[in-house]
Amino acid sequence: MIKTALITGATSGIGYEFVKLFSRGGYNLVVVGRNEEKLDEIEQVFHHVEITRIQKDLSKPGAAKEIFEELSKLGITIDVVVNNAGFGLLGEFDTVSLEEQSRMIQLNITALTELTHYFLPYMKKMNDGKIVNIASTAAFQPGPLMAVYYATKAYVLSFSEALAEELKGKNITVTTICPGATKTNFGAAANVEHTIMFSNAMDAKEVAKQSYEGIMKGRRVVIPGAKNKAGAYAAKFLPRSLTAKIAKAVAGEK
Ligand SMILES: NC(=O)c1ccc[n+]([C@@H]2O[C@H](COP(=O)([O-])OP(=O)(O)OC[C@H]3O[C@@H](n4cnc5c(N)ncnc54)[C@H](OP(=O)(O)O)[C@@H]3O)[C@@H](O)[C@H]2O)c1
């Protein structure tokens, strides 16, 4: 039977690359995003698999439930959830719009948690499934000047690793993807393109390729790119006050 992967943030960057890889892997797709034109394009380009498009703003409370209910009505069950949609914001905490930071928490944390909660019971019933949560190398240390963004990604990593252990022994894998700086719309949206951390950004295609391989192998954590891996491991052994200092420095101008 053909499996179905739900991908949030399918309209751009890493998510769009996942659309290519999962469709090539023979999955039917449920693609979620706000950008109607890009959703139209996905429907036209990836017509060799079944595409269900859902236009939804996941930063609005209740959005995950609406997606679950819409798919239930259509009789579509989900075998793979890729919680990829997310955004960041650069700036001193008290100067960044609280409304925007709350939307970020709702998208990066709440929608991801709720979608996982809604789709996991079916995976448990089938004893088969994959949950893929996109964190970041930001998950490994505090991030001054992007304090809330880094904290949302620390949540994603902690939540996903805990869930992976809960599900141990079942045929359901939970993979956390931790990309470093990647060339997508993220940089412009977060206003970080001009910062040191974006000096050696990876291509989204390569990030998604390494991630997809890790997902298919059932890896718990995937850190694409050798430099990102080295940075993440170093962060485990350095004092957090020092890693915070480094994160603050790389959030500065190139
Ligand atoms: N690029 C990097 O440097 C980097 C590094 C580490 C981690 N990440 C993470 O990777 C993930 C993908 O980001 P990307 O780099 O591919 O950025 P991107 O090109 O900006 O793509 C973000 C995706 O999220 C969707 N999205 C944003 N706000 C949304 C909302 N309110 N409701 C529904 N969908 C929304 C966008 O779709 P619509 O605009 O159609 O809604 C878009 O498809 C994010 O979780 C990000 O935090 C990125």
XYZ file of N, CA and C in Angstrom, residues 87-98 100-102 104-105 108-109 136-156 186 190 192 197 240 243-244 247-248 251:
150
model
N 10.164 29.508 11.770
C 10.905 30.728 11.422
C 11.636 31.264 12.646
N 12.582 32.170 12.385
C 13.365 32.776 13.461
C 13.328 34.290 13.363
N 13.792 34.945 14.402
C 13.832 36.414 14.424
C 15.092 36.858 15.145
N 15.803 37.806 14.534
C 17.021 38.346 15.137
C 16.704 39.631 15.889
N 17.299 39.805 17.047
C 17.143 41.069 17.769
C 17.150 40.866 19.277
N 17.445 41.936 19.999
C 17.399 41.848 21.463
C 15.967 41.522 21.874
N 15.844 40.614 22.832
C 14.549 40.023 23.197
C 13.432 41.053 23.373
N 13.725 42.136 24.138
C 12.653 43.084 24.466
C 12.319 44.025 23.313
N 13.173 44.003 22.252
C 12.907 44.903 21.120
C 12.166 44.200 19.985
N 12.112 42.869 20.043
C 11.408 42.122 18.990
C 9.937 42.010 19.382
N 9.057 42.258 18.428
C 7.607 42.219 18.682
C 7.203 40.960 19.452
N 6.517 41.173 20.556
C 6.071 40.039 21.375
C 5.077 39.184 20.595
N 5.040 38.651 17.400
C 5.789 37.807 16.458
C 6.457 36.641 17.187
N 7.006 36.927 18.380
C 7.688 35.860 19.133
C 6.676 34.817 19.611
N 5.472 35.262 19.944
C 4.435 34.310 20.359
C 3.987 33.458 19.175
N 5.904 32.649 16.778
C 7.014 31.720 16.561
C 6.896 30.508 17.486
N 6.562 30.768 18.741
C 6.409 29.670 19.706
C 5.241 28.766 19.273
N 6.707 26.953 15.931
C 7.878 26.075 16.100
C 7.645 25.004 17.171
N 6.827 25.323 18.175
C 6.621 24.373 19.276
C 5.210 23.773 19.270
N 17.413 22.416 14.897
C 18.469 23.268 14.343
C 19.719 23.007 15.186
N 20.887 23.420 14.689
C 22.060 23.394 15.563
C 21.859 24.397 16.705
N 20.890 25.294 16.540
C 20.530 26.232 17.623
C 20.045 25.501 18.869
N 19.648 24.230 18.695
C 19.104 23.460 19.830
C 20.159 23.154 20.893
N 21.449 23.252 20.508
C 22.510 22.760 21.393
C 23.067 23.797 22.359
N 22.654 25.062 22.213
C 23.163 26.099 23.133
C 22.190 27.262 23.204
N 22.322 28.108 24.236
C 21.480 29.305 24.282
C 21.909 30.269 23.176
N 20.958 31.074 22.688
C 21.264 31.943 21.531
C 20.904 33.395 21.748
N 21.789 34.133 22.415
C 21.526 35.568 22.590
C 21.277 36.242 21.242
N 20.370 37.158 21.188
C 19.921 37.895 19.993
C 18.955 37.082 19.123
N 18.794 35.794 19.489
C 17.713 34.990 18.883
C 17.201 34.075 19.997
N 17.031 34.662 21.177
C 16.820 33.866 22.398
C 15.622 32.926 22.291
N 14.515 33.445 21.777
C 13.304 32.618 21.719
C 13.450 31.537 20.642
N 14.023 31.918 19.494
C 14.200 30.919 18.418
C 15.046 29.748 18.906
N 16.213 30.034 19.499
C 17.084 28.960 19.988
C 16.343 28.099 21.010
N 15.572 28.746 21.868
C 14.846 28.001 22.908
C 13.775 27.103 22.287
N 13.115 27.585 21.210
C 12.102 26.721 20.565
C 12.773 25.470 20.000
N 13.975 25.638 19.475
C 14.645 24.498 18.853
C 15.198 23.534 19.916
N 15.587 24.073 21.073
C 15.997 23.206 22.190
C 14.806 22.352 22.625
N 13.614 22.951 22.627
C 12.390 22.205 22.947
C 12.193 21.068 21.939
N 12.315 21.395 20.659
C 12.065 20.387 19.614
C 12.994 19.190 19.802
N 14.675 31.423 4.957
C 14.797 31.621 6.402
C 15.675 32.829 6.731
N 14.380 35.950 8.857
C 14.894 36.147 10.224
C 15.830 37.348 10.314
N 18.976 37.448 9.183
C 20.298 36.974 9.640
C 21.278 36.733 8.480
N 27.112 33.884 11.244
C 26.619 32.497 11.231
C 26.181 32.053 9.829
N 28.082 26.381 29.174
C 26.995 27.028 28.419
C 27.183 28.546 28.358
N 29.308 28.902 25.285
C 28.582 28.656 24.023
C 27.611 29.808 23.748
N 27.057 30.393 24.808
C 26.163 31.553 24.621
C 26.952 32.735 24.047
N 27.578 32.047 20.391
C 26.337 32.245 19.606
C 26.052 33.736 19.418
N 26.349 34.520 20.446
C 26.126 35.969 20.345
C 27.083 36.579 19.314
N 26.082 35.943 15.743
C 24.866 36.677 15.343
C 25.205 38.118 14.951
